Amino acid sequence: MGQNLRILSVNAHPHDFTHYAGTLGIHAASGDEVTVVSITTGEATHNEALHDELMKPEVERDPAIINQRAGDYSAVKAKELEEACAIFGITDVRILGFSQPYRVSLFPESIDALRDVIMETRPHVMITQSPHTATRNGMAARMPDDHEETAFMSLEARSRAATATPGDTVAPHTIAAIYYPGVYYQNDEFDFVVDISDWFEKRVAAENKYISQGHYPAWSRKRMEVSLGNAGWFAGTMYGEGFVRDKTELVPRITVAESALRRATEPVGDHYERMVGERPPTD
Ligand SMILES: [Zn+2]
């Protein structure tokens, strides 16, 4: 391959990048530059401790939890994000710090804030939230949502970065390829799945970092087995992360991944071993 890519990961909340963290880890490990951006601090999502405390009768509530200030919780969220990124060798982590609910109309300046990041990091690839309407079982259709708003904002920032504006001192930048995490789609909508079987334990470890969201080891492992195992099984491997392309890619010729060529000729036993980690019994 020999490509040195710069990858920009744009997320609504600190946990969102984990849905494709294995892929980012693969790229970081091979020398690509990865920048992870969270548009919000995530302070208003998944505050499980506060949720549970407020469910108690008033006299039983722990004042330390009830009286926490938003800033305290933001610092916790930032630390969780940095530690989770470190698991995948990612050190360039940026929290833009816009409030929740995040809506582009409330924070139009967020578009230029991300444009600045694009102009500085000049990514070849942007992986951002899905702009496509949520499915029936997801968020209610057309209901505003931090993730979709982040998607719309990032696509607008992408366009503005590609356009020279009076006052600019650096050259415009066009992002070569944009992808959306498969976690927001049905399996048969994926354009491709990255085999992250070797990164499974790191994905579990990253889930465990989000203690503020109530994650704990058994929960993290179950979630990863089900979600990564589902995408992986669908694509014929143990664990995978799916992706959806922003648009049709122009290619110079048809290329077939080495893994697909290998799979086409591998013995059934090898294939099963790759999918489940154990060979079928021989007798
Ligand atoms: Zn989120």
PDB file of C-alpha atoms and ligand atoms in Angstrom:
ATOM      1  CA  MET A   1       0.000   0.000   0.000  1.00  0.00           C
ATOM      2  CA  GLY A   2       2.657   2.522   1.078  1.00  0.00           C
ATOM      3  CA  GLN A   3       0.139   5.307   1.619  1.00  0.00           C
ATOM      4  CA  ASN A   4       0.671   7.729   4.462  1.00  0.00           C
ATOM      5  CA  LEU A   5      -2.785   8.887   5.334  1.00  0.00           C
ATOM      6  CA  ARG A   6      -4.003  11.595   7.633  1.00  0.00           C
ATOM      7  CA  ILE A   7      -7.332  10.610   9.147  1.00  0.00           C
ATOM      8  CA  LEU A   8      -9.754  12.961  10.895  1.00  0.00           C
ATOM      9  CA  SER A   9     -12.382  11.385  13.140  1.00  0.00           C
ATOM     10  CA  VAL A  10     -15.322  13.695  13.924  1.00  0.00           C
ATOM     11  CA  ASN A  11     -17.707  12.745  16.717  1.00  0.00           C
ATOM     12  CA  ALA A  12     -20.637  14.246  18.592  1.00  0.00           C
ATOM     13  CA  HIS A  13     -19.586  12.776  21.947  1.00  0.00           C
ATOM     14  CA  PRO A  14     -16.401  11.320  23.469  1.00  0.00           C
ATOM     15  CA  HIS A  15     -17.590   7.709  23.154  1.00  0.00           C
ATOM     16  CA  ASP A  16     -18.572   7.857  19.466  1.00  0.00           C
ATOM     17  CA  PHE A  17     -15.080   7.263  18.022  1.00  0.00           C
ATOM     18  CA  THR A  18     -14.919   3.875  19.730  1.00  0.00           C
ATOM     19  CA  HIS A  19     -17.312   2.440  17.104  1.00  0.00           C
ATOM     20  CA  TYR A  20     -14.378   2.351  14.669  1.00  0.00           C
ATOM     21  CA  ALA A  21     -11.447   2.631  17.073  1.00  0.00           C
ATOM     22  CA  GLY A  22      -9.961  -0.688  15.921  1.00  0.00           C
ATOM     23  CA  THR A  23      -9.681   0.687  12.381  1.00  0.00           C
ATOM     24  CA  LEU A  24      -8.083   3.901  13.665  1.00  0.00           C
ATOM     25  CA  GLY A  25      -5.662   1.781  15.694  1.00  0.00           C
ATOM     26  CA  ILE A  26      -4.659  -0.216  12.618  1.00  0.00           C
ATOM     27  CA  HIS A  27      -3.891   3.022  10.780  1.00  0.00           C
ATOM     28  CA  ALA A  28      -2.064   4.649  13.694  1.00  0.00           C
ATOM     29  CA  ALA A  29       0.055   1.499  14.117  1.00  0.00           C
ATOM     30  CA  SER A  30       1.088   1.630  10.458  1.00  0.00           C
ATOM     31  CA  GLY A  31       2.245   5.234  10.741  1.00  0.00           C
ATOM     32  CA  ASP A  32      -0.843   7.132   9.612  1.00  0.00           C
ATOM     33  CA  GLU A  33      -1.721  10.328  11.473  1.00  0.00           C
ATOM     34  CA  VAL A  34      -5.016  10.186  13.330  1.00  0.00           C
ATOM     35  CA  THR A  35      -6.839  13.126  14.917  1.00  0.00           C
ATOM     36  CA  VAL A  36      -9.936  12.512  17.043  1.00  0.00           C
ATOM     37  CA  VAL A  37     -12.364  15.404  17.555  1.00  0.00           C
ATOM     38  CA  SER A  38     -15.374  15.454  19.871  1.00  0.00           C
ATOM     39  CA  ILE A  39     -17.709  18.346  19.181  1.00  0.00           C
ATOM     40  CA  THR A  40     -19.159  18.292  22.703  1.00  0.00           C
ATOM     41  CA  THR A  41     -17.701  17.297  26.044  1.00  0.00           C
ATOM     42  CA  GLY A  42     -20.462  14.719  26.352  1.00  0.00           C
ATOM     43  CA  GLU A  43     -21.373  16.112  29.738  1.00  0.00           C
ATOM     44  CA  ALA A  44     -25.110  15.788  29.105  1.00  0.00           C
ATOM     45  CA  THR A  45     -25.101  12.192  27.881  1.00  0.00           C
ATOM     46  CA  HIS A  46     -25.000   9.045  29.906  1.00  0.00           C
ATOM     47  CA  ASN A  47     -24.413  10.567  33.325  1.00  0.00           C
ATOM     48  CA  GLU A  48     -25.378   7.253  34.888  1.00  0.00           C
ATOM     49  CA  ALA A  49     -24.311   8.130  38.409  1.00  0.00           C
ATOM     50  CA  LEU A  50     -26.472  11.265  38.444  1.00  0.00           C
ATOM     51  CA  HIS A  51     -29.360   9.372  36.870  1.00  0.00           C
ATOM     52  CA  ASP A  52     -29.317   6.700  39.556  1.00  0.00           C
ATOM     53  CA  GLU A  53     -28.873   9.218  42.355  1.00  0.00           C
ATOM     54  CA  LEU A  54     -31.894  11.255  41.204  1.00  0.00           C
ATOM     55  CA  MET A  55     -33.993   8.086  41.114  1.00  0.00           C
ATOM     56  CA  LYS A  56     -33.531   7.766  44.882  1.00  0.00           C
ATOM     57  CA  PRO A  57     -35.712   9.512  47.456  1.00  0.00           C
ATOM     58  CA  GLU A  58     -34.284  12.950  48.177  1.00  0.00           C
ATOM     59  CA  VAL A  59     -33.006  12.081  51.671  1.00  0.00           C
ATOM     60  CA  GLU A  60     -30.940   9.166  50.360  1.00  0.00           C
ATOM     61  CA  ARG A  61     -29.171  11.094  47.602  1.00  0.00           C
ATOM     62  CA  ASP A  62     -25.421  11.602  47.754  1.00  0.00           C
ATOM     63  CA  PRO A  63     -24.832  15.379  47.707  1.00  0.00           C
ATOM     64  CA  ALA A  64     -21.401  14.920  46.087  1.00  0.00           C
ATOM     65  CA  ILE A  65     -23.094  13.444  43.022  1.00  0.00           C
ATOM     66  CA  ILE A  66     -26.156  15.703  43.057  1.00  0.00           C
ATOM     67  CA  ASN A  67     -24.113  18.890  43.387  1.00  0.00           C
ATOM     68  CA  GLN A  68     -21.495  18.093  40.764  1.00  0.00           C
ATOM     69  CA  ARG A  69     -20.893  20.936  38.378  1.00  0.00           C
ATOM     70  CA  ALA A  70     -20.988  20.377  34.628  1.00  0.00           C
ATOM     71  CA  GLY A  71     -17.297  21.321  34.419  1.00  0.00           C
ATOM     72  CA  ASP A  72     -16.317  18.546  36.833  1.00  0.00           C
ATOM     73  CA  TYR A  73     -18.072  15.981  34.698  1.00  0.00           C
ATOM     74  CA  SER A  74     -16.547  17.375  31.489  1.00  0.00           C
ATOM     75  CA  ALA A  75     -13.058  16.821  32.899  1.00  0.00           C
ATOM     76  CA  VAL A  76     -13.963  13.206  33.659  1.00  0.00           C
ATOM     77  CA  LYS A  77     -15.264  12.771  30.103  1.00  0.00           C
ATOM     78  CA  ALA A  78     -12.116  14.316  28.611  1.00  0.00           C
ATOM     79  CA  LYS A  79      -9.893  11.993  30.621  1.00  0.00           C
ATOM     80  CA  GLU A  80     -11.919   8.954  29.544  1.00  0.00           C
ATOM     81  CA  LEU A  81     -11.602   9.985  25.894  1.00  0.00           C
ATOM     82  CA  GLU A  82      -7.860  10.581  26.115  1.00  0.00           C
ATOM     83  CA  GLU A  83      -7.276   7.259  27.844  1.00  0.00           C
ATOM     84  CA  ALA A  84      -9.449   5.390  25.332  1.00  0.00           C
ATOM     85  CA  CYS A  85      -7.596   7.025  22.413  1.00  0.00           C
ATOM     86  CA  ALA A  86      -4.235   6.115  23.966  1.00  0.00           C
ATOM     87  CA  ILE A  87      -5.214   2.431  23.785  1.00  0.00           C
ATOM     88  CA  PHE A  88      -5.200   2.796  19.996  1.00  0.00           C
ATOM     89  CA  GLY A  89      -2.014   4.877  19.834  1.00  0.00           C
ATOM     90  CA  ILE A  90      -3.933   8.125  19.210  1.00  0.00           C
ATOM     91  CA  THR A  91      -2.511  11.193  20.947  1.00  0.00           C
ATOM     92  CA  ASP A  92      -4.054  14.050  18.939  1.00  0.00           C
ATOM     93  CA  VAL A  93      -7.381  14.412  20.743  1.00  0.00           C
ATOM     94  CA  ARG A  94      -9.446  17.592  20.592  1.00  0.00           C
ATOM     95  CA  ILE A  95     -12.654  18.494  22.384  1.00  0.00           C
ATOM     96  CA  LEU A  96     -14.305  21.523  20.802  1.00  0.00           C
ATOM     97  CA  GLY A  97     -16.541  21.835  23.856  1.00  0.00           C
ATOM     98  CA  PHE A  98     -19.872  22.930  22.381  1.00  0.00           C
ATOM     99  CA  SER A  99     -22.858  22.460  24.673  1.00  0.00           C
ATOM    100  CA  GLN A 100     -25.589  19.874  24.468  1.00  0.00           C
ATOM    101  CA  PRO A 101     -28.015  19.545  22.951  1.00  0.00           C
ATOM    102  CA  TYR A 102     -25.657  20.278  20.059  1.00  0.00           C
ATOM    103  CA  ARG A 103     -27.465  21.920  17.151  1.00  0.00           C
ATOM    104  CA  VAL A 104     -25.710  23.617  14.246  1.00  0.00           C
ATOM    105  CA  SER A 105     -28.294  26.413  14.363  1.00  0.00           C
ATOM    106  CA  LEU A 106     -27.393  27.137  18.009  1.00  0.00           C
ATOM    107  CA  PHE A 107     -23.648  27.068  17.349  1.00  0.00           C
ATOM    108  CA  PRO A 108     -23.062  28.160  13.737  1.00  0.00           C
ATOM    109  CA  GLU A 109     -19.483  29.039  14.755  1.00  0.00           C
ATOM    110  CA  SER A 110     -18.828  25.317  15.220  1.00  0.00           C
ATOM    111  CA  ILE A 111     -18.611  24.948  11.420  1.00  0.00           C
ATOM    112  CA  ASP A 112     -15.595  27.255  11.240  1.00  0.00           C
ATOM    113  CA  ALA A 113     -14.129  25.688  14.385  1.00  0.00           C
ATOM    114  CA  LEU A 114     -14.038  22.337  12.582  1.00  0.00           C
ATOM    115  CA  ARG A 115     -12.978  23.999   9.325  1.00  0.00           C
ATOM    116  CA  ASP A 116      -9.937  25.310  11.227  1.00  0.00           C
ATOM    117  CA  VAL A 117      -9.106  21.752  12.324  1.00  0.00           C
ATOM    118  CA  ILE A 118      -9.454  20.524   8.731  1.00  0.00           C
ATOM    119  CA  MET A 119      -7.244  23.361   7.406  1.00  0.00           C
ATOM    120  CA  GLU A 120      -4.619  22.557  10.030  1.00  0.00           C
ATOM    121  CA  THR A 121      -4.599  18.743   9.887  1.00  0.00           C
ATOM    122  CA  ARG A 122      -5.370  18.494   6.142  1.00  0.00           C
ATOM    123  CA  PRO A 123      -6.859  14.997   6.294  1.00  0.00           C
ATOM    124  CA  HIS A 124      -7.110  12.621   3.348  1.00  0.00           C
ATOM    125  CA  VAL A 125      -9.894  10.755   5.105  1.00  0.00           C
ATOM    126  CA  MET A 126     -12.690  11.999   7.338  1.00  0.00           C
ATOM    127  CA  ILE A 127     -14.777   9.558   9.322  1.00  0.00           C
ATOM    128  CA  THR A 128     -17.782  11.415  10.667  1.00  0.00           C
ATOM    129  CA  GLN A 129     -21.241  10.777  12.068  1.00  0.00           C
ATOM    130  CA  SER A 130     -23.938   9.460   9.734  1.00  0.00           C
ATOM    131  CA  PRO A 131     -26.070  12.181   8.104  1.00  0.00           C
ATOM    132  CA  HIS A 132     -28.681   9.674   6.993  1.00  0.00           C
ATOM    133  CA  THR A 133     -32.111   9.655   8.553  1.00  0.00           C
ATOM    134  CA  ALA A 134     -32.282   7.396  11.566  1.00  0.00           C
ATOM    135  CA  THR A 135     -33.984   4.074  11.071  1.00  0.00           C
ATOM    136  CA  ARG A 136     -37.355   3.119  12.473  1.00  0.00           C
ATOM    137  CA  ASN A 137     -35.778   1.537  15.534  1.00  0.00           C
ATOM    138  CA  GLY A 138     -33.290   4.326  16.098  1.00  0.00           C
ATOM    139  CA  MET A 139     -34.017   7.883  17.113  1.00  0.00           C
ATOM    140  CA  ALA A 140     -37.400   9.091  15.927  1.00  0.00           C
ATOM    141  CA  ALA A 141     -37.133  10.222  12.329  1.00  0.00           C
ATOM    142  CA  ARG A 142     -36.536  13.971  11.959  1.00  0.00           C
ATOM    143  CA  MET A 143     -36.040  14.399  15.671  1.00  0.00           C
ATOM    144  CA  PRO A 144     -32.955  16.585  16.139  1.00  0.00           C
ATOM    145  CA  ASP A 145     -30.020  14.576  17.394  1.00  0.00           C
ATOM    146  CA  ASP A 146     -26.430  15.487  18.341  1.00  0.00           C
ATOM    147  CA  HIS A 147     -24.994  12.841  15.990  1.00  0.00           C
ATOM    148  CA  GLU A 148     -26.855  13.897  12.858  1.00  0.00           C
ATOM    149  CA  GLU A 149     -26.259  17.572  13.608  1.00  0.00           C
ATOM    150  CA  THR A 150     -22.537  16.812  13.904  1.00  0.00           C
ATOM    151  CA  ALA A 151     -22.722  15.017  10.554  1.00  0.00           C
ATOM    152  CA  PHE A 152     -24.379  17.982   8.825  1.00  0.00           C
ATOM    153  CA  MET A 153     -21.933  20.418  10.429  1.00  0.00           C
ATOM    154  CA  SER A 154     -18.876  18.358   9.442  1.00  0.00           C
ATOM    155  CA  LEU A 155     -20.024  18.070   5.839  1.00  0.00           C
ATOM    156  CA  GLU A 156     -20.538  21.825   5.735  1.00  0.00           C
ATOM    157  CA  ALA A 157     -17.069  22.352   7.274  1.00  0.00           C
ATOM    158  CA  ARG A 158     -15.681  19.981   4.637  1.00  0.00           C
ATOM    159  CA  SER A 159     -17.194  22.182   1.894  1.00  0.00           C
ATOM    160  CA  ARG A 160     -15.945  25.400   3.482  1.00  0.00           C
ATOM    161  CA  ALA A 161     -12.422  23.979   3.840  1.00  0.00           C
ATOM    162  CA  ALA A 162     -12.397  23.194   0.137  1.00  0.00           C
ATOM    163  CA  THR A 163     -13.379  26.778  -0.682  1.00  0.00           C
ATOM    164  CA  ALA A 164     -10.989  29.733  -0.533  1.00  0.00           C
ATOM    165  CA  THR A 165     -12.409  32.486   1.658  1.00  0.00           C
ATOM    166  CA  PRO A 166     -11.209  36.110   1.887  1.00  0.00           C
ATOM    167  CA  GLY A 167      -8.872  36.342   4.883  1.00  0.00           C
ATOM    168  CA  ASP A 168      -7.487  32.829   4.423  1.00  0.00           C
ATOM    169  CA  THR A 169      -3.728  32.514   4.635  1.00  0.00           C
ATOM    170  CA  VAL A 170      -3.512  28.784   3.923  1.00  0.00           C
ATOM    171  CA  ALA A 171      -4.541  26.895   0.812  1.00  0.00           C
ATOM    172  CA  PRO A 172      -8.018  25.384   0.650  1.00  0.00           C
ATOM    173  CA  HIS A 173      -8.148  21.680   1.439  1.00  0.00           C
ATOM    174  CA  THR A 174     -10.288  18.983  -0.163  1.00  0.00           C
ATOM    175  CA  ILE A 175     -10.822  15.743   1.779  1.00  0.00           C
ATOM    176  CA  ALA A 176     -10.320  12.793  -0.564  1.00  0.00           C
ATOM    177  CA  ALA A 177     -12.679  10.288   1.073  1.00  0.00           C
ATOM    178  CA  ILE A 178     -15.426  10.414   3.690  1.00  0.00           C
ATOM    179  CA  TYR A 179     -16.855   7.432   5.535  1.00  0.00           C
ATOM    180  CA  TYR A 180     -19.606   6.903   8.079  1.00  0.00           C
ATOM    181  CA  PRO A 181     -19.410   4.303  10.872  1.00  0.00           C
ATOM    182  CA  GLY A 182     -21.388   1.172  10.081  1.00  0.00           C
ATOM    183  CA  VAL A 183     -22.849   1.142  13.570  1.00  0.00           C
ATOM    184  CA  TYR A 184     -25.515   3.578  12.347  1.00  0.00           C
ATOM    185  CA  TYR A 185     -26.603   1.283   9.498  1.00  0.00           C
ATOM    186  CA  GLN A 186     -27.926  -2.168   8.805  1.00  0.00           C
ATOM    187  CA  ASN A 187     -25.256  -4.738   7.937  1.00  0.00           C
ATOM    188  CA  ASP A 188     -26.329  -4.998   4.300  1.00  0.00           C
ATOM    189  CA  GLU A 189     -25.798  -1.252   3.881  1.00  0.00           C
ATOM    190  CA  PHE A 190     -22.064  -1.520   4.694  1.00  0.00           C
ATOM    191  CA  ASP A 191     -19.713  -0.783   1.810  1.00  0.00           C
ATOM    192  CA  PHE A 192     -16.881  -2.638   3.524  1.00  0.00           C
ATOM    193  CA  VAL A 193     -15.899  -4.155   6.857  1.00  0.00           C
ATOM    194  CA  VAL A 194     -12.426  -3.739   8.369  1.00  0.00           C
ATOM    195  CA  ASP A 195     -11.175  -6.928  10.017  1.00  0.00           C
ATOM    196  CA  ILE A 196     -10.310  -5.875  13.569  1.00  0.00           C
ATOM    197  CA  SER A 197     -10.148  -9.384  15.039  1.00  0.00           C
ATOM    198  CA  ASP A 198      -6.678  -8.679  16.459  1.00  0.00           C
ATOM    199  CA  TRP A 199      -7.974  -5.521  18.129  1.00  0.00           C
ATOM    200  CA  PHE A 200     -10.913  -7.035  20.013  1.00  0.00           C
ATOM    201  CA  GLU A 201      -9.324  -6.889  23.470  1.00  0.00           C
ATOM    202  CA  LYS A 202      -8.387  -3.253  22.925  1.00  0.00           C
ATOM    203  CA  ARG A 203     -11.993  -2.458  21.986  1.00  0.00           C
ATOM    204  CA  VAL A 204     -13.136  -4.113  25.229  1.00  0.00           C
ATOM    205  CA  ALA A 205     -10.497  -2.173  27.176  1.00  0.00           C
ATOM    206  CA  ALA A 206     -11.697   1.090  25.599  1.00  0.00           C
ATOM    207  CA  GLU A 207     -15.307   0.384  26.606  1.00  0.00           C
ATOM    208  CA  ASN A 208     -14.093  -0.118  30.158  1.00  0.00           C
ATOM    209  CA  LYS A 209     -12.669   3.409  30.203  1.00  0.00           C
ATOM    210  CA  TYR A 210     -16.163   4.946  30.063  1.00  0.00           C
ATOM    211  CA  ILE A 211     -16.960   4.450  33.712  1.00  0.00           C
ATOM    212  CA  SER A 212     -19.064   7.651  33.713  1.00  0.00           C
ATOM    213  CA  GLN A 213     -21.438   5.907  31.297  1.00  0.00           C
ATOM    214  CA  GLY A 214     -21.803   2.960  33.625  1.00  0.00           C
ATOM    215  CA  HIS A 215     -19.549   0.592  31.680  1.00  0.00           C
ATOM    216  CA  TYR A 216     -18.014  -2.363  33.526  1.00  0.00           C
ATOM    217  CA  PRO A 217     -15.994  -5.369  32.293  1.00  0.00           C
ATOM    218  CA  ALA A 218     -18.803  -7.900  31.736  1.00  0.00           C
ATOM    219  CA  TRP A 219     -20.952  -5.266  30.032  1.00  0.00           C
ATOM    220  CA  SER A 220     -18.101  -4.096  27.793  1.00  0.00           C
ATOM    221  CA  ARG A 221     -17.203  -7.618  26.697  1.00  0.00           C
ATOM    222  CA  LYS A 222     -20.809  -8.559  25.948  1.00  0.00           C
ATOM    223  CA  ARG A 223     -21.368  -5.383  23.953  1.00  0.00           C
ATOM    224  CA  MET A 224     -18.221  -5.926  21.874  1.00  0.00           C
ATOM    225  CA  GLU A 225     -18.937  -9.614  21.294  1.00  0.00           C
ATOM    226  CA  VAL A 226     -22.413  -8.813  20.019  1.00  0.00           C
ATOM    227  CA  SER A 227     -21.671  -5.696  17.957  1.00  0.00           C
ATOM    228  CA  LEU A 228     -18.213  -6.476  16.558  1.00  0.00           C
ATOM    229  CA  GLY A 229     -19.064 -10.164  16.335  1.00  0.00           C
ATOM    230  CA  ASN A 230     -22.194  -9.369  14.343  1.00  0.00           C
ATOM    231  CA  ALA A 231     -20.363  -7.169  11.810  1.00  0.00           C
ATOM    232  CA  GLY A 232     -17.482  -9.636  11.654  1.00  0.00           C
ATOM    233  CA  TRP A 233     -19.686 -12.680  11.164  1.00  0.00           C
ATOM    234  CA  PHE A 234     -21.566 -10.873   8.419  1.00  0.00           C
ATOM    235  CA  ALA A 235     -18.276 -10.263   6.589  1.00  0.00           C
ATOM    236  CA  GLY A 236     -16.767 -13.702   7.313  1.00  0.00           C
ATOM    237  CA  THR A 237     -14.333 -12.942  10.091  1.00  0.00           C
ATOM    238  CA  MET A 238     -14.309 -12.950  13.878  1.00  0.00           C
ATOM    239  CA  TYR A 239     -14.686  -9.237  14.627  1.00  0.00           C
ATOM    240  CA  GLY A 240     -15.218  -6.330  12.254  1.00  0.00           C
ATOM    241  CA  GLU A 241     -16.068  -2.650  11.953  1.00  0.00           C
ATOM    242  CA  GLY A 242     -18.373  -1.704   9.085  1.00  0.00           C
ATOM    243  CA  PHE A 243     -18.242   1.508   7.065  1.00  0.00           C
ATOM    244  CA  VAL A 244     -20.496   3.323   4.614  1.00  0.00           C
ATOM    245  CA  ARG A 245     -19.016   5.554   1.923  1.00  0.00           C
ATOM    246  CA  ASP A 246     -20.093   9.170   1.509  1.00  0.00           C
ATOM    247  CA  LYS A 247     -20.250   8.654  -2.239  1.00  0.00           C
ATOM    248  CA  THR A 248     -19.207   6.326  -5.007  1.00  0.00           C
ATOM    249  CA  GLU A 249     -15.449   6.053  -5.206  1.00  0.00           C
ATOM    250  CA  LEU A 250     -13.624   6.527  -8.518  1.00  0.00           C
ATOM    251  CA  VAL A 251     -10.977   3.830  -8.937  1.00  0.00           C
ATOM    252  CA  PRO A 252      -8.414   3.179 -11.699  1.00  0.00           C
ATOM    253  CA  ARG A 253      -9.212  -0.542 -11.871  1.00  0.00           C
ATOM    254  CA  ILE A 254     -10.887  -3.326  -9.945  1.00  0.00           C
ATOM    255  CA  THR A 255      -8.850  -4.425  -6.938  1.00  0.00           C
ATOM    256  CA  VAL A 256      -9.592  -7.406  -4.720  1.00  0.00           C
ATOM    257  CA  ALA A 257      -8.370  -7.339  -1.114  1.00  0.00           C
ATOM    258  CA  GLU A 258      -5.638  -9.861  -0.286  1.00  0.00           C
ATOM    259  CA  SER A 259      -7.916 -11.220   2.452  1.00  0.00           C
ATOM    260  CA  ALA A 260     -10.665 -11.957  -0.090  1.00  0.00           C
ATOM    261  CA  LEU A 261      -8.236 -13.745  -2.413  1.00  0.00           C
ATOM    262  CA  ARG A 262      -6.931 -15.810   0.509  1.00  0.00           C
ATOM    263  CA  ARG A 263     -10.432 -16.636   1.689  1.00  0.00           C
ATOM    264  CA  ALA A 264     -11.403 -17.851  -1.781  1.00  0.00           C
ATOM    265  CA  THR A 265      -8.827 -20.629  -1.600  1.00  0.00           C
ATOM    266  CA  GLU A 266      -8.567 -21.389   2.110  1.00  0.00           C
ATOM    267  CA  PRO A 267      -9.763 -24.749   3.499  1.00  0.00           C
ATOM    268  CA  VAL A 268     -13.136 -24.641   5.262  1.00  0.00           C
ATOM    269  CA  GLY A 269     -11.466 -25.574   8.564  1.00  0.00           C
ATOM    270  CA  ASP A 270      -9.162 -22.555   8.324  1.00  0.00           C
ATOM    271  CA  HIS A 271     -12.103 -20.304   7.559  1.00  0.00           C
ATOM    272  CA  TYR A 272     -14.078 -21.551  10.556  1.00  0.00           C
ATOM    273  CA  GLU A 273     -11.017 -21.195  12.762  1.00  0.00           C
ATOM    274  CA  ARG A 274     -10.656 -17.581  11.698  1.00  0.00           C
ATOM    275  CA  MET A 275     -14.309 -16.914  12.511  1.00  0.00           C
ATOM    276  CA  VAL A 276     -14.574 -18.687  15.871  1.00  0.00           C
ATOM    277  CA  GLY A 277     -10.954 -19.008  17.031  1.00  0.00           C
ATOM    278  CA  GLU A 278     -11.039 -22.787  17.173  1.00  0.00           C
ATOM    279  CA  ARG A 279     -10.758 -25.539  14.558  1.00  0.00           C
ATOM    280  CA  PRO A 280     -13.726 -27.833  13.918  1.00  0.00           C
ATOM    281  CA  PRO A 281     -13.356 -31.318  15.536  1.00  0.00           C
ATOM    282  CA  THR A 282     -11.692 -33.775  13.180  1.00  0.00           C
ATOM    283  CA  ASP A 283     -13.527 -37.007  14.116  1.00  0.00           C
TER     284      ASP A 283
HETATM  285 ZN    ZN B   1     -22.823   9.714  20.944  1.00  0.00          ZN
END
